[in-house]
Coordinates of C-alpha atoms in Angstrom, one line a residue:
X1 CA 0.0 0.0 0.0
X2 CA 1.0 3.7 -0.7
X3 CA 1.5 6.2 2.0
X4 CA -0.2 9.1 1.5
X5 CA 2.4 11.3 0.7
X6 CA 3.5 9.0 -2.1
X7 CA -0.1 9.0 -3.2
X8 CA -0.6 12.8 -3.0
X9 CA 2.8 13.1 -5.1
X10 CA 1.6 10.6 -7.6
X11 CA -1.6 12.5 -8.0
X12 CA 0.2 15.9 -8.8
X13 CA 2.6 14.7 -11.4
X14 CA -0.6 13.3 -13.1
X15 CA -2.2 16.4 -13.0
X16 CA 1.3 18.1 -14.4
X17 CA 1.7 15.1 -17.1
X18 CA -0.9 14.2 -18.3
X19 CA -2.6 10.6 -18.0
X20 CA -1.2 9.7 -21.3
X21 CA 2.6 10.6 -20.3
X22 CA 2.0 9.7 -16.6
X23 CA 1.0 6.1 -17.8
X24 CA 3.9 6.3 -20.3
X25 CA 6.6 7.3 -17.7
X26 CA 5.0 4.7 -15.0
X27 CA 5.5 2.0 -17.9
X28 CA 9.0 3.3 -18.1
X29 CA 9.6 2.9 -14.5
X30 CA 8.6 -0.6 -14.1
X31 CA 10.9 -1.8 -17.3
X32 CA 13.8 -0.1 -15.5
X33 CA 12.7 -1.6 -11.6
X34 CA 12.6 -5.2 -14.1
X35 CA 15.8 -4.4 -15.8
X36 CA 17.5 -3.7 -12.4
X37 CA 16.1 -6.5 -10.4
X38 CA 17.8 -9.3 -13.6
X39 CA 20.8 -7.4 -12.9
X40 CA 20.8 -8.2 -9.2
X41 CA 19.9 -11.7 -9.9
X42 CA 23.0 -11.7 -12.3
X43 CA 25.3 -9.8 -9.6
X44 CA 24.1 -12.7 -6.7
X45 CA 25.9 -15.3 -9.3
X46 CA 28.9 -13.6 -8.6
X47 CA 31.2 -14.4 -5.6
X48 CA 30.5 -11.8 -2.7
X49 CA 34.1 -9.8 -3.0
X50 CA 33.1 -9.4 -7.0
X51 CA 29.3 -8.6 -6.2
X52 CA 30.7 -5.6 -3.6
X53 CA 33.2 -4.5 -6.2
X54 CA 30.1 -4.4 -8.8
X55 CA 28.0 -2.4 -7.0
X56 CA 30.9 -0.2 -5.9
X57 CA 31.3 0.8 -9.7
X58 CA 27.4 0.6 -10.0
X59 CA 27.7 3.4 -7.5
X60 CA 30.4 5.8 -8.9
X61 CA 28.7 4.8 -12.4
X62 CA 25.6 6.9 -10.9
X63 CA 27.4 9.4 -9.0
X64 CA 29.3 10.5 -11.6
X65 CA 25.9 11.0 -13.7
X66 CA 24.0 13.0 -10.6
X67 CA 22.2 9.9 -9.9
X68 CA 20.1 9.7 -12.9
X69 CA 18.3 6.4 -12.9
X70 CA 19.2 5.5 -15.9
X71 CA 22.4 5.1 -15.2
X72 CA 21.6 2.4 -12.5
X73 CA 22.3 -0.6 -14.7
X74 CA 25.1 -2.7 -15.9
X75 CA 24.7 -4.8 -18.7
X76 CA 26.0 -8.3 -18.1
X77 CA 29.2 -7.5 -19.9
X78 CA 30.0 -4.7 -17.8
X79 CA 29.3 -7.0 -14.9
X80 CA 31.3 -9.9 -16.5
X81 CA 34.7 -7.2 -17.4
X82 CA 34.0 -5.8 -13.9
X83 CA 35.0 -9.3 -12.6
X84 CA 37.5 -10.2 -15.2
X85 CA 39.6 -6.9 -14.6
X86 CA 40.0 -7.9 -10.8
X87 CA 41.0 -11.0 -11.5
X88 CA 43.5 -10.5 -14.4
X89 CA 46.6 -8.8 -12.8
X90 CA 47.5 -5.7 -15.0
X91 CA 50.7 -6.2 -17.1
X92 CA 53.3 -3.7 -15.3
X93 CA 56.7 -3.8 -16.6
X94 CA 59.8 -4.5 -14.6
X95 CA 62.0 -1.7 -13.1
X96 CA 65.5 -1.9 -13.7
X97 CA 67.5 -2.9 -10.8
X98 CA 70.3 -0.6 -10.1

């Protein structure tokens, strides 16, 4: 159940939108909440070091874009090169000895 203040915020952004684009943008909503919740299920496949280093760059993915909800998903091959890059040691070079 909705709180009222949910409810009462709901009803004003109807009455700004429209029921046409308030329908639309609900729609929209609730493809994103589905989109997210498949790329949790994909994220709990994950060991739990890789699924806290995921959401880690899930984070800075969305602070670095204000938030924007868009921006709260990873596609399974961001997820899947998020894991690989931890565990593939980056090729450094050898210093010279002196």
């Amino acid at each position: 159940m909705l709180n009222w203040n949910v409810r009462e915020e709901l009803a004003c952004e109807e009455a700004e939108l429209g029921p046409d684009k308030f329908a639309e943008k609900l729609q929209l909503q609730q493809k994103l909440q589905e989109a997210q919740l498949e790329m949790l299920k994909q994220i709990r496949n994950y060991h739990l070091d890789d699924q806290s280093l995921i959401l880690e760059k899930l984070h800075q993915q969305m602070e670095m874009n204000n938030f924007d909800s868009e921006m709260s998903l990873l596609s399974l091959e961001e997820i899947q090169d998020i894991v690989r890059r931890r565990v593939t040691p980056v090729y450094r070079p050898r210093q010279p000895t002196s």
